[in-house]
Coordinates of C-alpha atoms in Angstrom, one line a residue:
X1 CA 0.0 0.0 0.0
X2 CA 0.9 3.6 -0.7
X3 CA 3.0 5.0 2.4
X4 CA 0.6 8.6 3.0
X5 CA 3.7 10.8 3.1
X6 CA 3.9 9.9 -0.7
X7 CA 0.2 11.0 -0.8
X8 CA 0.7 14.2 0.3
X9 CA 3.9 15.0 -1.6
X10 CA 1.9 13.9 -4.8
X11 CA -0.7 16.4 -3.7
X12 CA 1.6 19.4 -3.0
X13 CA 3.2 18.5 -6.3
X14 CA -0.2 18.1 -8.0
X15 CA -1.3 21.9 -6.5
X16 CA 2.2 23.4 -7.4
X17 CA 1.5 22.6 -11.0
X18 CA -2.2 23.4 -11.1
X19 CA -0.7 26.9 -9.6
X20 CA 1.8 27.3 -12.2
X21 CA -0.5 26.7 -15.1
X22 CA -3.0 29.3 -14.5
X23 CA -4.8 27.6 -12.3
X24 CA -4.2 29.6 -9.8
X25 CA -7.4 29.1 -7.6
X26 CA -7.4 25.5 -7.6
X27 CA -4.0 25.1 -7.5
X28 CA -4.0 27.6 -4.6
X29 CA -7.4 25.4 -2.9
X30 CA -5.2 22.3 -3.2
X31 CA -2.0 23.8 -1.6
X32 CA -4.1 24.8 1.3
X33 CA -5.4 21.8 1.6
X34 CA -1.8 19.8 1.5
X35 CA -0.4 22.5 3.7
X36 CA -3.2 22.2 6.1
X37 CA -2.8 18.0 6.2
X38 CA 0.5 18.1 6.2
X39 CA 0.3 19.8 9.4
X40 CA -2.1 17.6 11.1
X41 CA -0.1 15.0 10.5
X42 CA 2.5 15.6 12.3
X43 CA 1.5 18.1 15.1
X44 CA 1.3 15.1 18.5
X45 CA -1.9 17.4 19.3
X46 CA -4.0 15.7 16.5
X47 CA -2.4 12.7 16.0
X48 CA -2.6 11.1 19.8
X49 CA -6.1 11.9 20.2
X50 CA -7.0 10.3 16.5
X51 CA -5.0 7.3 17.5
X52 CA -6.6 6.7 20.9
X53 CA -9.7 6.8 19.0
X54 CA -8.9 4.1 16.4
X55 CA -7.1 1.9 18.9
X56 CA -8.6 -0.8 21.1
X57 CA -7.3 -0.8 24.6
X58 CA -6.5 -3.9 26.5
X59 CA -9.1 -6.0 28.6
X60 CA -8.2 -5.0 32.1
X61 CA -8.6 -9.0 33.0
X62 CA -7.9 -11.8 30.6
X63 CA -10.9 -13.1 29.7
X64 CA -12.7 -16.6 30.2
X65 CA -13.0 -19.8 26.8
X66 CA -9.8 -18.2 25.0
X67 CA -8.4 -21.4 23.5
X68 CA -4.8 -20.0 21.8
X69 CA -2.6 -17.1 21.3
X70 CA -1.9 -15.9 18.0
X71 CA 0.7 -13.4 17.7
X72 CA 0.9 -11.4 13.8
X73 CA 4.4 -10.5 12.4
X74 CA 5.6 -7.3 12.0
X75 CA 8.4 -7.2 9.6
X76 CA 12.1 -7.8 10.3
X77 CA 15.8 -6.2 9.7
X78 CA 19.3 -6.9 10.3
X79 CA 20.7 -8.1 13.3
X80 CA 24.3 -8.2 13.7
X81 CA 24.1 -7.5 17.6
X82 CA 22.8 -10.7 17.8
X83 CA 25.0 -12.3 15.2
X84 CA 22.3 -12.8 13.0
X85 CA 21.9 -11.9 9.4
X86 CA 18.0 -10.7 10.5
X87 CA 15.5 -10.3 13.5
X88 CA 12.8 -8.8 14.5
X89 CA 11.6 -5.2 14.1
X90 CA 10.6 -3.3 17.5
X91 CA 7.0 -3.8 16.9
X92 CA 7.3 -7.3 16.4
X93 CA 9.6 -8.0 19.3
X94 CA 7.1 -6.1 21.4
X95 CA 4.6 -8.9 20.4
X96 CA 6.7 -11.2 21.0
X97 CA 7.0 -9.9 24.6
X98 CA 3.2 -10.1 25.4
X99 CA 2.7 -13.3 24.2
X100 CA 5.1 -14.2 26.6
X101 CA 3.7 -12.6 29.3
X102 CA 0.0 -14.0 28.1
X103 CA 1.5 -17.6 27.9
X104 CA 2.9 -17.8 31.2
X105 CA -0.4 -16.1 32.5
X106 CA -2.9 -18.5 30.9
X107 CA -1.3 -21.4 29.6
X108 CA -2.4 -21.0 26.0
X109 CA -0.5 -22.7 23.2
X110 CA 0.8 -19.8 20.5
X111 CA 0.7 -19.4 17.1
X112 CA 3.0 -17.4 15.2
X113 CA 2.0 -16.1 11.6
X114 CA 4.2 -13.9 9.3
X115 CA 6.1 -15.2 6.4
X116 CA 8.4 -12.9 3.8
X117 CA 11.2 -15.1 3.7
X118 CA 14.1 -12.8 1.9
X119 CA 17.3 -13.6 0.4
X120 CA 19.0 -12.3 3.2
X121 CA 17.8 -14.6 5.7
X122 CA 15.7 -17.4 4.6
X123 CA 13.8 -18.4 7.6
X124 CA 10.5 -16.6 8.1
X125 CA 8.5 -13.8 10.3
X126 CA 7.2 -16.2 12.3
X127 CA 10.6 -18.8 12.6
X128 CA 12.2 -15.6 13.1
X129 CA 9.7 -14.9 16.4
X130 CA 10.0 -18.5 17.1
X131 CA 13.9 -18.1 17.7
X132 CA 13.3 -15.2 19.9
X133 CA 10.4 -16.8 22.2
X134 CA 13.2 -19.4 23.2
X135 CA 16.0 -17.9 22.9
X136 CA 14.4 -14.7 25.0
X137 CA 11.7 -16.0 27.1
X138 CA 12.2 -19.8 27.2
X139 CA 9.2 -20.7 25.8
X140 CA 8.1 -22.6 22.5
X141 CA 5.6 -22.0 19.7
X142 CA 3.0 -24.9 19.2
X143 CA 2.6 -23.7 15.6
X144 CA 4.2 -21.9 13.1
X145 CA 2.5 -20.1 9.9
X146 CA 5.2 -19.2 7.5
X147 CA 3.3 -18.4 4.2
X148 CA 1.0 -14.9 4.7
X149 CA 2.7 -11.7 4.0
X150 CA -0.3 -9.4 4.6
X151 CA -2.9 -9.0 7.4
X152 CA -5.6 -10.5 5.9
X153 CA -3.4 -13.6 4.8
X154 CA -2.4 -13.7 8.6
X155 CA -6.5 -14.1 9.4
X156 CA -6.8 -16.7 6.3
X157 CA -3.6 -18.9 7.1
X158 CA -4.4 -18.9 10.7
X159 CA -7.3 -20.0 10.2
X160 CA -6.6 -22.7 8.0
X161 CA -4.4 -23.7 11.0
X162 CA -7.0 -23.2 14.0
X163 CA -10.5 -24.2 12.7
X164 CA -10.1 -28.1 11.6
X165 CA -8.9 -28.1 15.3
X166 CA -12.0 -26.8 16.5
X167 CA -10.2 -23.7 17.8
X168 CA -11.9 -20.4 17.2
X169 CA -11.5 -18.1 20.3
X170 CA -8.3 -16.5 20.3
X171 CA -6.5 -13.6 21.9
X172 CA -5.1 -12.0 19.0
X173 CA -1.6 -9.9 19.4
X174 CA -0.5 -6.8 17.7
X175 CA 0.0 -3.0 18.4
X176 CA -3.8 -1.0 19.2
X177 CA -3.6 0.8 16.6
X178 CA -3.2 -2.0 14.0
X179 CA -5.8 -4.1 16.0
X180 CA -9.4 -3.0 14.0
X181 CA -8.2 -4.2 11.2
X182 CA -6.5 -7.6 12.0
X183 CA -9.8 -7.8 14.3
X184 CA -12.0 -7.1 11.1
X185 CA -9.9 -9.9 9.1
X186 CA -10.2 -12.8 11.7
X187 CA -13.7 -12.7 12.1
X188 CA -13.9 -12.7 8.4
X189 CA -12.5 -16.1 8.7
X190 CA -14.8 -17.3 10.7
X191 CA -12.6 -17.0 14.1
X192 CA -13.5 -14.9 17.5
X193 CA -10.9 -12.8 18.3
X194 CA -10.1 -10.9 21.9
X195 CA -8.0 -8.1 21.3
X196 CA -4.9 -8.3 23.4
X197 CA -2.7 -5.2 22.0
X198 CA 0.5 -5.6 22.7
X199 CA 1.7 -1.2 22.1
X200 CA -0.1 2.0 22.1
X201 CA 0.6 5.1 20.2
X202 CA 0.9 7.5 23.0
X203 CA 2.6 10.8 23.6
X204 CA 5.9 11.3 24.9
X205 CA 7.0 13.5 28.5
X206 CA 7.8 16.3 25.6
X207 CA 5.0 16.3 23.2
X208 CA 2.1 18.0 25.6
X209 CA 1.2 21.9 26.2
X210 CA 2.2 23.8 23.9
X211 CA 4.4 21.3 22.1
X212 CA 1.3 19.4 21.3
X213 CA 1.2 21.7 18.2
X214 CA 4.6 22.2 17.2
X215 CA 5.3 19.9 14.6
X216 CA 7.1 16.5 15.7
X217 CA 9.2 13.6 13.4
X218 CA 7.8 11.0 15.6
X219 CA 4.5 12.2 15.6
X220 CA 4.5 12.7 11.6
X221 CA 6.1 8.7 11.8
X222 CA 2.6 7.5 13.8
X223 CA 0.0 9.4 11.8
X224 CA 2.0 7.7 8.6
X225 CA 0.8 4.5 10.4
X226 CA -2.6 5.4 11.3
X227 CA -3.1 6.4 7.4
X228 CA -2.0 3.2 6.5
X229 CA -4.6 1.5 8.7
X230 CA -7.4 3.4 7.8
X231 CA -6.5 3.3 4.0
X232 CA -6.2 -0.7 4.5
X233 CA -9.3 -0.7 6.6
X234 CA -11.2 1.0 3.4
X235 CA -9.9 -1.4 0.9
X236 CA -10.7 -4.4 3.1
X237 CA -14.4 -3.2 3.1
X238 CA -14.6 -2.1 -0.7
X239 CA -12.9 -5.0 -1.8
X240 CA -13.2 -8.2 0.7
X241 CA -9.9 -9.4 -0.3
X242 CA -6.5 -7.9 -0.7
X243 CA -3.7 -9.0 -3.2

């Protein structure tokens, strides 16, 4: 999918030339416009409170009939600190993390989904998770899907793992603000989901008062995030499948 800061530089780009070409007044409605998102995506001010909207928070006690834990991928990099060719991205060891915490908390068996093999490294998202639940926490996957390399192939695979096993209730792990959609996709395929977000988008100690409106790199980096979502959330729902 299209990252949104390429969105708006097409647009500003797009009302530049309208401008230039005697177009003055659209070209001049359209810069406003780009000028005007450009800001609201990246001012912590706007982009906390939409987030905190959009994401589900966690339940405050685990609830009752969940049956597995299934934690999504969340891309990977290199990892020479670890003398490794690749690991796991911060989001995805953060998931990592909570399924730990939710497997020695409820006993659950886990199920790792996230493939994107890459010439680099070829072992997958979720071998790659796998190496870090027991290398990190001790503990062991009981299955691994290593073929999906989207959200919606996450819900399918996992599914195609879960289901003929009579398993449907499942806490379902990724960041808040990535959980409506990954929520969305499982119960497409037929499983009930419990959302058990393992981050939050929140503000930092210096992006409040007055600096909630001064514009911020790591607030423009969320809202890049929360475009994506939405945008994937639309095409999910236009669409019903996603390529």
């Amino acid at each position: 999918m299209i990252a949104w800061p390429s969105v708006l530089l097409c647009m500003g780009i797009l009302g530049f030339l309208l401008y230039v070409r005697h177009r003055r007044k659209t070209g001049m409605t359209v810069l406003v416009a780009y000028f005007v998102l450009q800001y609201c995506s990246s001012v912590p001010g706007v982009v906390y409170p939409l987030a905190g909207y959009a994401s589900h928070v966690a339940v405050p006690t685990l609830p009752a009939g969940a049956q597995a834990i299934v934690v999504l991928g969340a891309g990977r990099e290199p990892a020479p600190q670890y003398g490794e060719r690749e690991g796991l991205t911060l989001f995805a060891a953060q998931r990592v993390a909570y399924a730990a915490w939710l497997k020695r908390r409820t006993g659950l068996p886990i199920l790792l989904s996230g493939g994107l093999a890459t010439a680099v490294d070829p072992a997958s998202e979720a071998q790659l998770m796998e190496r870090v639940l027991r290398r990190d926490f001790g503990l062991k996957a009981r299955w691994l899907e290593n073929r999906s390399a989207t959200t919606w192939q996450n819900a399918r695979d996992s599914a195609g793992i879960l289901k003929p096993l009579g398993i449907k209730r499942v806490l379902l792990v990724t960041q808040a603000w990535h959980m409506p959609r990954a929520l969305w996709a499982f119960r497409h395929f037929g499983l009930h989901p419990i959302a058990a977000p393992a981050g939050y988008m929140l503000p930092g100690p210096r992006q409040s008062g007055w600096r909630a409106w001064v514009p911020d790199a790591r607030a423009a980096g969320d809202a890049s995030l929360l475009w994506h979502e939405f945008l994937g959330m639309l095409w999910y729902r236009a669409r019903g499948t996603v390529w």
